[in-house]
Amino acid sequence: MLLTASAHGVYPIAPTPFTDDGAIDTASIDRLTDFYAGCGCTGITILGQLGEAPKLDHAEAVSIATQVIRRVPRLPVIVGASAPGFAAMRALTREVMDAGAAGVMIAPPNTLRTDDQIVGYYRQAAEAIGADVPFVLQDYPLTFSVQMTPAVIRRIVTDLPSCVMLKHEDWPGLEKISTLRAFERDGSMRHIAILCGNGGLFLDYEMERGADGANTGYCFPDMLVDVVRLSAAGQREQAHDLFDAHLPLLRYEQQPGAGLAVRKYVLMKRGLLTSATQRKPAAPMSATARAEVDHLLARLARHDARARLG
Amino acid sequence: MLLTASAHGVYPIAPTPFTDDGAIDTASIDRLTDFYAGCGCTGITILGQLGEAPKLDHAEAVSIATQVIRRVPRLPVIVGASAPGFAAMRALTREVMDAGAAGVMIAPPNTLRTDDQIVGYYRQAAEAIGADVPFVLQDYPLTFSVQMTPAVIRRIVTDLPSCVMLKHEDWPGLEKISTLRAFERDGSMRHIAILCGNGGLFLDYEMERGADGANTGYCFPDMLVDVVRLSAAGQREQAHDLFDAHLPLLRYEQQPGAGLAVRKYVLMKRGLLTSATQRKPAAPMSATARAEVDHLLARLARHDARARLG
Amino acid sequence: MLLTASAHGVYPIAPTPFTDDGAIDTASIDRLTDFYAGCGCTGITILGQLGEAPKLDHAEAVSIATQVIRRVPRLPVIVGASAPGFAAMRALTREVMDAGAAGVMIAPPNTLRTDDQIVGYYRQAAEAIGADVPFVLQDYPLTFSVQMTPAVIRRIVTDLPSCVMLKHEDWPGLEKISTLRAFERDGSMRHIAILCGNGGLFLDYEMERGADGANTGYCFPDMLVDVVRLSAAGQREQAHDLFDAHLPLLRYEQQPGAGLAVRKYVLMKRGLLTSATQRKPAAPMSATARAEVDHLLARLARHDARARLG
Amino acid sequence: MLLTASAHGVYPIAPTPFTDDGAIDTASIDRLTDFYAGCGCTGITILGQLGEAPKLDHAEAVSIATQVIRRVPRLPVIVGASAPGFAAMRALTREVMDAGAAGVMIAPPNTLRTDDQIVGYYRQAAEAIGADVPFVLQDYPLTFSVQMTPAVIRRIVTDLPSCVMLKHEDWPGLEKISTLRAFERDGSMRHIAILCGNGGLFLDYEMERGADGANTGYCFPDMLVDVVRLSAAGQREQAHDLFDAHLPLLRYEQQPGAGLAVRKYVLMKRGLLTSATQRKPAAPMSATARAEVDHLLARLARHDARARLG
């Protein structure tokens, strides 16, 4: 089952569960994977930036990917394959594709500047992993310092048939979705899936602009599923009501660097992770921050019972 | 009336009003200034990054500063004096201080990297403007790419008595406020005012961490005044309720680059600006974006009557 | 006399002379200007990055430009007009063009990333200064962090008739010259003058690639004049011999940040500046560094008598 | 044989030889390694930035390291271990140290900004590889965008006993060497080896400032050996004469990005590499560039017979 341009719904960015001493927590991987499948997610992305991929060695990465893929044979699993060189990118891609992955996600190295450099990089990356491997183009200037205009994305999509999905997380990014969809309408670009990241901070309006769903790791992926479903069903105000109820917590989780600790803390409180441990280097979460998240959860629980976490 | 370390409350970052053809709109300047004074703001910051300062020539900048200062003789007015060289910084500072400004705000040039470079820059800036001129240290890594640790801020505060206020807009930034206040408690740093920017995105918890107020330009400064007042009065849940109601719009306005158009659009709808025009270079606001803001206002109006803007 | 695309030869980047106490040294300005005119320079560029332009206030900048322009009525004088906003850029441009400048030089702000941002910036800049004012496009990625591909330069040249010259200082940059000249040969770009900066570090081969001359501030502009002349006359090995003799010192002077002190020190030793003073902020020159420059001059003097500075 | 702070002489940065079709060229590895040992190099650094390390997969990297280490059992071999995460860094370090490497070299990720971030990164890296593994601190702001002040280097050296050598390639960097050596003299920092990179562009004066040698990949490492020896022997002018003769070519090779092609081209002409091939991504070398290098070699041959390469 390969990823295609008709991907849609919610592909959570899965965190990598560790035990308190930093070992890979395979039990939590199963529990989390089952939860994703059970709450309506349509795919899963693993080993991304917030999956602590750089802290895993090659064998660990392959092992985690294999476990998740086997656990949910009916869901497409996308594996983050960004690497400083094409040799490592190719090596990981080959192994996870052999294991049954649906495709890989590739972020740009933060040294790219010009349009030609960006397009050239993806051309070489696609060649390195093989033209038959579907890939997700990750567009996250805030983190990667690489700015892709809609025209650059169109060049990549046009040049590389294996580019089937955009992980859209430019900021601001609403007009970018509109522009890309207009390219499709005027026939200058084929259709690709657009799933939105950036912590989900604009998911409400991104859906209305033409996004196909979410590709982010917010600690309530079940809320993302609901918002995407309500929005697709035309229940606009209900979608916004639910989204707005979560926005205070979602905004808190979306803090660069600090957010992963929040995410793991809530997933632990939800019973999905046994431990909120991150491997080093990790930004610790202060007692005050934990109290703030507890406060946000208590306030959220007035609107969404899933946030009642005792 | 000079700015001191006891500054608190809300100092809005004032936009610069232009007429449709790009001329300075003095009538709107008066109207906006009166509004700030009338709704409980305790000071005003003008000619900042989002005041389109680089698009004004020197004479225009001085003229606007003079108009605002004269209009609200009882409110401290802070003037943005960031410049690529100390000559221009000194020239503007001298003129606005002579006109009655309370102090100036200085952002770091985006070429600074090391701790010593940052401290050295502010030492030279303070010398350039004169040691008797109070200044605000602007800490906005997202925009300026300059990262100041709490220890660097402490060095600046300790070395330079004229540094009386921090415009705090690091992101994430909550722990930074806690660290700086801890420095004050342990006696290693004198007290300075901390007013928060970053669009107000974390004002709710920033107040609880020890901030003295807000220094940002959200289109409902009257809401910021209420939140700061409620928080200071210990009415925690009421502060959060009001803040959360505004958060969907506030988040929308805080988009880098795109946000100023939203801000001016809403201020125009509120009757405070005659025109939402920006001078070039300006990011235009699409019809879809305007409709989204109207939608956000309509939803907000269910909670806050000030958002009923017909 | 306006700058045109037929500019060639050597346009030194003039330093701004200060007295020991930081005042503008008008006597040295005259002396230096006369020297440039006397040794075969075909134009002069003032108030550039290494002319300490950001340390001058507006009135000082205009005063210096006027003095130089009047001193050499037969030489085209280019004035650096880079500014954080178009208002200041326009204001300075208007005044110096009225005073008789041949054109202005515009560097890109270091926040530009995508091709469209770069082209858009120059379009707006050209509009701001007026379509009748010839301008020099400064392409210096090492300092400005803005990377312009040859195709981007072609777009600017094609869109903006007032772009008549490229200050070429990309690094590496030899292939860029070849590509731009190939654009001219294949008819896809009109001819522009290409004068090379980057401290002159590759001037020897840049001339052979098709450059029209030098636009840099090396402390022996008379050597640059000779190399350009020898190269244009086909005296290849003589050009290289002279260039190579200067390369050890030239390389030493080209150090980012530290180089201006070296340049002013040698120009003082040559009797052209009364003082090597820079305005703040300035990197001081250590006694060891001065001894190293003296050593380099002594070694150079074995090949070029102009370096005998006792 | 572990690397210690008494390292000195020339540790060339070895390129990785590939055959025309991109396979690892083990015969050239042996030939090049023998050449280094035979011409007076005192150590070898492999798998660095210009050793195309990111283009090798893990098994290839280990295989190359093992081959070189076995070939020159009496020379210390340093292995580049920079990686986006500590897991990969640790994995490679363990294997090459087991194979007999003398230590590893670690470059900072280009996201580091503040002094504390830099020190913290090296603390975590040293912990990751093990406190018993000597490491080289690579200080190359031009490539990595990380600026380390002398005080930061002192903190790292003081905190981490396993930091035994600095690969010094700041630019400008002469004063940095003087400052670090002054730290040693005033007792505030223990002695470390300082070997200079940056293409060797300032090796002549770096030796006089107190450097212990060179750690760079210029295509005539035998010249570097001579310059270091002459300088150490107090034969100052002879050292400069030889260095200056090579400077035109050395400067040409030191072009960022383009330089590796030049280096491999000359090493091939010298009979040390069978092919000048780079793995992708690679900047190609134009026919004009090859002719320029041939010209530089012909000119150099007038002073140094080693450059007569037919």
Coordinates of N, CA and C in Angstrom, one line a residue, chain A residues 142 171-175 201-202 204-205 209 236-237 240-241 243-244 247-248 251-252 254-256 258 286 288-289 292 295-296 299 302, chain B residues 142 171-175 201-202 204-205 209 236-237 240-241 243-244 247-248 251-252 254-256 258 286 288-289 292 295-296 299 302:
Chain A
L142 N 9.7 27.8 9.6 CA 10.0 28.3 10.9 C 11.2 27.4 11.5
W171 N 4.2 29.5 7.7 CA 3.5 30.3 8.7 C 3.9 31.8 8.4
P172 N 3.0 32.6 7.9 CA 1.6 32.3 7.6 C 1.5 31.4 6.4
G173 N 0.4 30.6 6.3 CA 0.3 29.6 5.2 C -1.1 29.5 4.5
L174 N -2.1 30.3 5.0 CA -3.4 30.1 4.4 C -3.4 30.4 2.9
E175 N -2.8 31.6 2.6 CA -2.8 32.0 1.1 C -2.0 31.0 0.3
L201 N -2.1 24.8 14.4 CA -2.6 26.1 14.9 C -3.6 26.9 14.0
F202 N -3.6 26.5 12.7 CA -4.6 27.1 11.8 C -5.4 26.1 11.1
D204 N -8.3 25.0 11.5 CA -9.7 25.4 11.2 C -9.9 26.0 9.9
Y205 N -9.1 27.0 9.6 CA -9.2 27.7 8.3 C -8.5 27.0 7.2
R209 N -9.6 26.4 3.3 CA -8.9 26.8 2.2 C -8.6 25.7 1.2
R236 N -19.5 23.8 9.8 CA -18.5 24.8 10.0 C -18.4 25.3 11.5
E237 N -19.5 25.7 12.0 CA -19.4 26.3 13.4 C -19.1 25.3 14.4
H240 N -15.4 24.8 14.3 CA -14.7 25.9 15.0 C -14.9 25.8 16.5
D241 N -16.1 25.5 16.9 CA -16.4 25.4 18.4 C -15.4 24.4 19.0
F243 N -12.6 23.2 17.8 CA -11.2 23.7 17.6 C -10.9 24.8 18.6
D244 N -11.7 25.7 18.7 CA -11.5 26.9 19.6 C -11.4 26.4 21.1
L247 N -7.9 25.3 21.4 CA -6.8 26.2 21.0 C -5.9 26.7 22.1
P248 N -6.4 27.0 23.3 CA -5.4 27.4 24.4 C -4.4 26.4 24.6
R251 N -2.1 25.8 21.4 CA -1.1 26.9 21.3 C 0.0 26.7 22.2
Y252 N -0.3 26.2 23.4 CA 0.7 26.0 24.5 C 1.6 24.8 24.0
Q254 N 2.3 24.1 21.0 CA 3.0 24.4 19.8 C 4.3 25.2 20.0
Q255 N 4.7 25.4 21.2 CA 5.9 26.2 21.4 C 7.1 25.4 20.9
P256 N 7.9 26.1 20.0 CA 9.1 25.4 19.5 C 10.0 24.9 20.6
A258 N 9.9 23.5 23.3 CA 9.3 23.1 24.6 C 8.1 22.2 24.3
S286 N 9.2 22.3 33.5 CA 9.2 22.7 34.9 C 7.9 22.3 35.6
T288 N 6.1 24.3 37.1 CA 5.1 25.4 36.8 C 4.5 25.1 35.5
A289 N 5.3 24.6 34.5 CA 4.7 24.3 33.2 C 3.7 23.2 33.3
E292 N 0.6 24.5 34.6 CA -0.1 25.2 33.6 C -0.9 24.3 32.6
H295 N -3.9 23.0 34.3 CA -4.9 24.0 34.3 C -5.6 24.1 32.9
L296 N -4.8 24.0 31.9 CA -5.4 24.1 30.5 C -6.3 22.9 30.3
R299 N -9.6 23.4 32.2 CA -10.4 24.3 31.5 C -11.0 23.6 30.2
R302 N -14.2 21.3 30.5 CA -15.5 21.9 30.5 C -16.2 21.8 29.1
Chain B
L142 N 12.3 35.5 17.1 CA 11.6 35.0 15.9 C 11.8 36.0 14.8
W171 N 10.1 33.1 22.3 CA 9.1 32.1 22.0 C 9.7 30.8 21.9
P172 N 9.6 29.9 22.8 CA 8.8 30.0 24.0 C 9.5 30.9 25.0
G173 N 8.7 31.5 25.9 CA 9.2 32.5 26.8 C 8.8 32.5 28.2
L174 N 7.9 31.6 28.6 CA 7.4 31.6 30.0 C 8.5 31.3 31.0
E175 N 9.4 30.3 30.7 CA 10.5 30.1 31.7 C 11.4 31.2 31.8
L201 N 0.3 36.3 22.5 CA -0.1 34.9 22.4 C -0.1 34.1 23.7
F202 N 0.7 34.5 24.6 CA 0.8 33.8 25.9 C 0.6 34.8 27.1
D204 N -1.8 35.4 28.9 CA -2.5 34.8 30.1 C -1.6 34.2 31.1
Y205 N -0.7 33.4 30.6 CA 0.3 32.7 31.6 C 1.5 33.6 31.9
R209 N 3.3 34.4 35.4 CA 4.8 34.1 35.6 C 5.5 35.3 36.2
R236 N -8.4 34.9 38.2 CA -7.7 34.1 37.3 C -8.6 33.5 36.2
E237 N -9.7 32.8 36.5 CA -10.5 32.2 35.5 C -11.2 33.2 34.6
H240 N -8.7 34.2 32.1 CA -8.5 33.2 31.0 C -9.8 33.2 30.1
D241 N -10.9 33.3 30.7 CA -12.2 33.2 29.9 C -12.1 34.3 28.8
F243 N -9.5 36.0 27.7 CA -8.4 35.8 26.8 C -8.7 34.7 25.8
D244 N -9.2 33.6 26.3 CA -9.5 32.5 25.4 C -10.6 32.8 24.3
L247 N -8.6 34.4 21.7 CA -7.4 33.7 21.2 C -7.5 33.3 19.7
P248 N -8.7 32.9 19.2 CA -8.8 32.6 17.8 C -8.4 33.8 16.9
R251 N -4.6 34.8 17.6 CA -3.7 33.9 16.8 C -3.6 34.3 15.4
Y252 N -4.8 34.6 14.8 CA -4.9 34.9 13.4 C -4.1 36.2 13.1
Q254 N -1.6 37.3 14.8 CA -0.1 37.2 15.1 C 0.7 36.6 14.0
Q255 N 0.1 36.3 12.8 CA 0.9 35.7 11.8 C 2.0 36.7 11.3
P256 N 3.2 36.2 11.3 CA 4.3 37.1 10.8 C 4.1 37.7 9.4
A258 N 1.8 38.9 7.8 CA 0.4 39.1 7.4 C -0.4 39.8 8.5
S286 N -6.2 39.3 1.3 CA -7.1 38.8 0.3 C -8.5 38.9 0.8
T288 N -10.6 36.5 0.8 CA -10.8 35.4 1.7 C -10.3 35.7 3.1
A289 N -9.2 36.3 3.2 CA -8.7 36.6 4.6 C -9.6 37.6 5.3
E292 N -12.5 35.7 6.6 CA -12.1 34.9 7.8 C -12.1 35.8 9.0
H295 N -15.5 36.5 10.1 CA -16.0 35.3 10.7 C -15.5 35.2 12.2
L296 N -14.2 35.5 12.3 CA -13.7 35.4 13.7 C -14.3 36.5 14.6
R299 N -17.8 35.4 15.6 CA -17.8 34.4 16.6 C -17.4 35.0 18.0
R302 N -20.0 36.8 20.2 CA -20.9 36.1 21.1 C -20.4 36.1 22.6

